[in-house]
Tab-separated table of C-alpha atoms in Angstrom:
chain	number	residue	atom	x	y	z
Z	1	UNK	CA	-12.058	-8.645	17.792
Z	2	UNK	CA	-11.017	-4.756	17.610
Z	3	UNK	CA	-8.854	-4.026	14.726
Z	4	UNK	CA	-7.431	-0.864	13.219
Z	5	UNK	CA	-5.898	-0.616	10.029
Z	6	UNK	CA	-4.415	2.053	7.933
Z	7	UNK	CA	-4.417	2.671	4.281
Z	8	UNK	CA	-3.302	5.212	1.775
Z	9	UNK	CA	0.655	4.808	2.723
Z	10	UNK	CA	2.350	5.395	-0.592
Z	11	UNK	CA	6.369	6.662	-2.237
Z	12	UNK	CA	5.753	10.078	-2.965
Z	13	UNK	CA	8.446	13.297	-4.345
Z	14	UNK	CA	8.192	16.256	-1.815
Z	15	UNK	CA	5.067	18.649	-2.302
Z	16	UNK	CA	2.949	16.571	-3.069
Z	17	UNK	CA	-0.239	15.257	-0.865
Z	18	UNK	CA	-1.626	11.835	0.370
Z	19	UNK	CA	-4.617	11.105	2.336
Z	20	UNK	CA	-4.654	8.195	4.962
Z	21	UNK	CA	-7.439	6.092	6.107
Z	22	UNK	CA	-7.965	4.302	9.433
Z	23	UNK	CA	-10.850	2.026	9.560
Z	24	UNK	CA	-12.388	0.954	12.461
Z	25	UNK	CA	-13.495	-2.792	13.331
Z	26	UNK	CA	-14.789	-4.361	16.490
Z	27	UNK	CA	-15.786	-1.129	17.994
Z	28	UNK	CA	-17.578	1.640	17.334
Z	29	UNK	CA	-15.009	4.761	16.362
Z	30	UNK	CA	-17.620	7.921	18.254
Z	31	UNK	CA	-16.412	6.506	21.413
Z	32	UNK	CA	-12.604	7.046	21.653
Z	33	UNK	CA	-10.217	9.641	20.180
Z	34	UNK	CA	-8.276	8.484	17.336
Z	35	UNK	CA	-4.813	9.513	17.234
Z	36	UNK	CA	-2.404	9.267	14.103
Z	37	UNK	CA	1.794	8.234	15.126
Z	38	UNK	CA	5.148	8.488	13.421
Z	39	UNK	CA	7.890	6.574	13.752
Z	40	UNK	CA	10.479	7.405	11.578
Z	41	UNK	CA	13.714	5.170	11.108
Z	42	UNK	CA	15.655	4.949	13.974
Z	43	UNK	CA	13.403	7.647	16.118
Z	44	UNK	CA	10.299	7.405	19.030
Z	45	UNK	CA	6.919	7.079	17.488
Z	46	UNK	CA	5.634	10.818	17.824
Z	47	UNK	CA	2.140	12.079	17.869
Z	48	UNK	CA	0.981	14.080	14.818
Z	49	UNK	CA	-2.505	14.338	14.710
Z	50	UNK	CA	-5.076	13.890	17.065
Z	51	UNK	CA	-9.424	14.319	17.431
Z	52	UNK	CA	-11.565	13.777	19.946
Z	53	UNK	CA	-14.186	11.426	19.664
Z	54	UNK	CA	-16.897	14.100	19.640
Z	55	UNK	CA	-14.572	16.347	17.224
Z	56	UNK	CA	-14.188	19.085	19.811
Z	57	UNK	CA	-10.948	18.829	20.333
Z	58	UNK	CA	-8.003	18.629	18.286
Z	59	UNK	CA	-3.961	18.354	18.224
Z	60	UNK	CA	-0.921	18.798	15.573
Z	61	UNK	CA	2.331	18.119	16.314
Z	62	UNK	CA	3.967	21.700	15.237
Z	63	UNK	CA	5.886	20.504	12.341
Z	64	UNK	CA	2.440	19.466	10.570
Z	65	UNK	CA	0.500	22.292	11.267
Z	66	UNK	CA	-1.088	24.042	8.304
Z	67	UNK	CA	0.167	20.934	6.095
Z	68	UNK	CA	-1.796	17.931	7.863
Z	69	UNK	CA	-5.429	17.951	8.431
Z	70	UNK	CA	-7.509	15.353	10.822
Z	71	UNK	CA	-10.990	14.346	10.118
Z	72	UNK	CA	-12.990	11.796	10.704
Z	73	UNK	CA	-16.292	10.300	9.628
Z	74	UNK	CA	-18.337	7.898	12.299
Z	75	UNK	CA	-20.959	6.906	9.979
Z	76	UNK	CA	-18.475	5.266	8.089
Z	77	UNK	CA	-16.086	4.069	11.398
Z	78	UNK	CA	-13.096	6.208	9.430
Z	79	UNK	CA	-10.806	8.865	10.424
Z	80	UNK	CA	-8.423	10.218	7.860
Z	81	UNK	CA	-5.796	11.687	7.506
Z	82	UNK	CA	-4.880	14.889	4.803
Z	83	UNK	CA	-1.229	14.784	4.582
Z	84	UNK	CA	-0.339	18.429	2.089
Z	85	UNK	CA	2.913	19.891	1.074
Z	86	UNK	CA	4.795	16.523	2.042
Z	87	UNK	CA	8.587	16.846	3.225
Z	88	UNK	CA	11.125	14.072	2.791
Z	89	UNK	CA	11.133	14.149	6.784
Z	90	UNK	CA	7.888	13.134	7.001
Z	91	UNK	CA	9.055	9.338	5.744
Z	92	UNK	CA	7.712	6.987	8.469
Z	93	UNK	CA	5.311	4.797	9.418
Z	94	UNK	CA	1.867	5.732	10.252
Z	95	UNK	CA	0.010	4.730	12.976
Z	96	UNK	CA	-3.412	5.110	13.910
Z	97	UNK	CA	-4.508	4.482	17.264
Z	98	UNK	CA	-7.878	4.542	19.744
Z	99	UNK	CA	-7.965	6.025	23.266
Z	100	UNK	CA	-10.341	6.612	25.674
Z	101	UNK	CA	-12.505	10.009	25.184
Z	102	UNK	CA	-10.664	10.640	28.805
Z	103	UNK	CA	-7.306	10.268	27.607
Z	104	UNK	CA	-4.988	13.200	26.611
Z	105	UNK	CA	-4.948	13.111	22.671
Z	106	UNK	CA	-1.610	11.930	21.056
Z	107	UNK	CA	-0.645	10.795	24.658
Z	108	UNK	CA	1.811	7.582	23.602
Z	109	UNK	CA	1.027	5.865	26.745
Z	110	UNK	CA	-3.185	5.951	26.921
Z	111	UNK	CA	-3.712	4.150	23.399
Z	112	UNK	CA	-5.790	1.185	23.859
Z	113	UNK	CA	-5.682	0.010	20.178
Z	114	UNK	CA	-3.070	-0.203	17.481
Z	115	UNK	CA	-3.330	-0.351	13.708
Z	116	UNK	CA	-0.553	-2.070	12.090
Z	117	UNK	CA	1.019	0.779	10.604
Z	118	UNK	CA	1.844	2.351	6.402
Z	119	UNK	CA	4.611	3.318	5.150
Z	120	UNK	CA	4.811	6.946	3.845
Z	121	UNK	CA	8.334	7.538	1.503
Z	122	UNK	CA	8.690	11.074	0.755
Z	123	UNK	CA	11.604	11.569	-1.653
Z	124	UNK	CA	13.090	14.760	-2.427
């Protein structure tokens, strides 16, 4: 049974940093890009931050770039997720999801997996 799930999610006062962890069971994460998801209250879950599964290839959502930072680690069937210089509008959920290698990254509609989601609570 595949399974994603995210930890790290934490209440945190603007400026500060949090990393987030997706872990990886059931399948083997160097096959499929992961993709991390917002959804903030009452808003569509967005794309923020996207790799390939080789690592080649990656996308940020513009109001993350320079603060967020994507990685991820196969050996250890992780992909993180370096969240700097937090705003209170980056409060949401997290999601981290699995796609095809073929599959545009942080394309909404080509996720094949789901994580569960954590809550990030940045106040100000």
């Amino acid at each position: 049974q595949v399974q994603l799930v995210e930890y790290g999610g934490a209440l945190v006062q603007s400026g500060e940093s949090l990393k987030l962890s997706c872990i990886a069971y059931g399948l083997t994460l160097d096959s499929y890009s992961i993709n991390w998801f917002r959804q903030a209250p009452g808003k569509d879950r967005e794309g923020v931050a996207c790799i390939s599964n080789n690592e080649d290839n990656t996308y940020y959502v513009d109001s993350v770039k320079g603060r967020f930072t994507i990685s991820r680690d196969n050996a250890k069937n992780t992909v993180y997720l370096q969240m700097n210089t937090l705003k209170p509008e980056d409060t949401a959920i997290y999601y981290c999801a699995a796609a095809s290698p073929f599959a545009t990254l942080c394309n909404y509609y080509a996720m094949d997996y789901w994580g569960e989601g954590t809550p990030v609570t940045v106040s100000s």
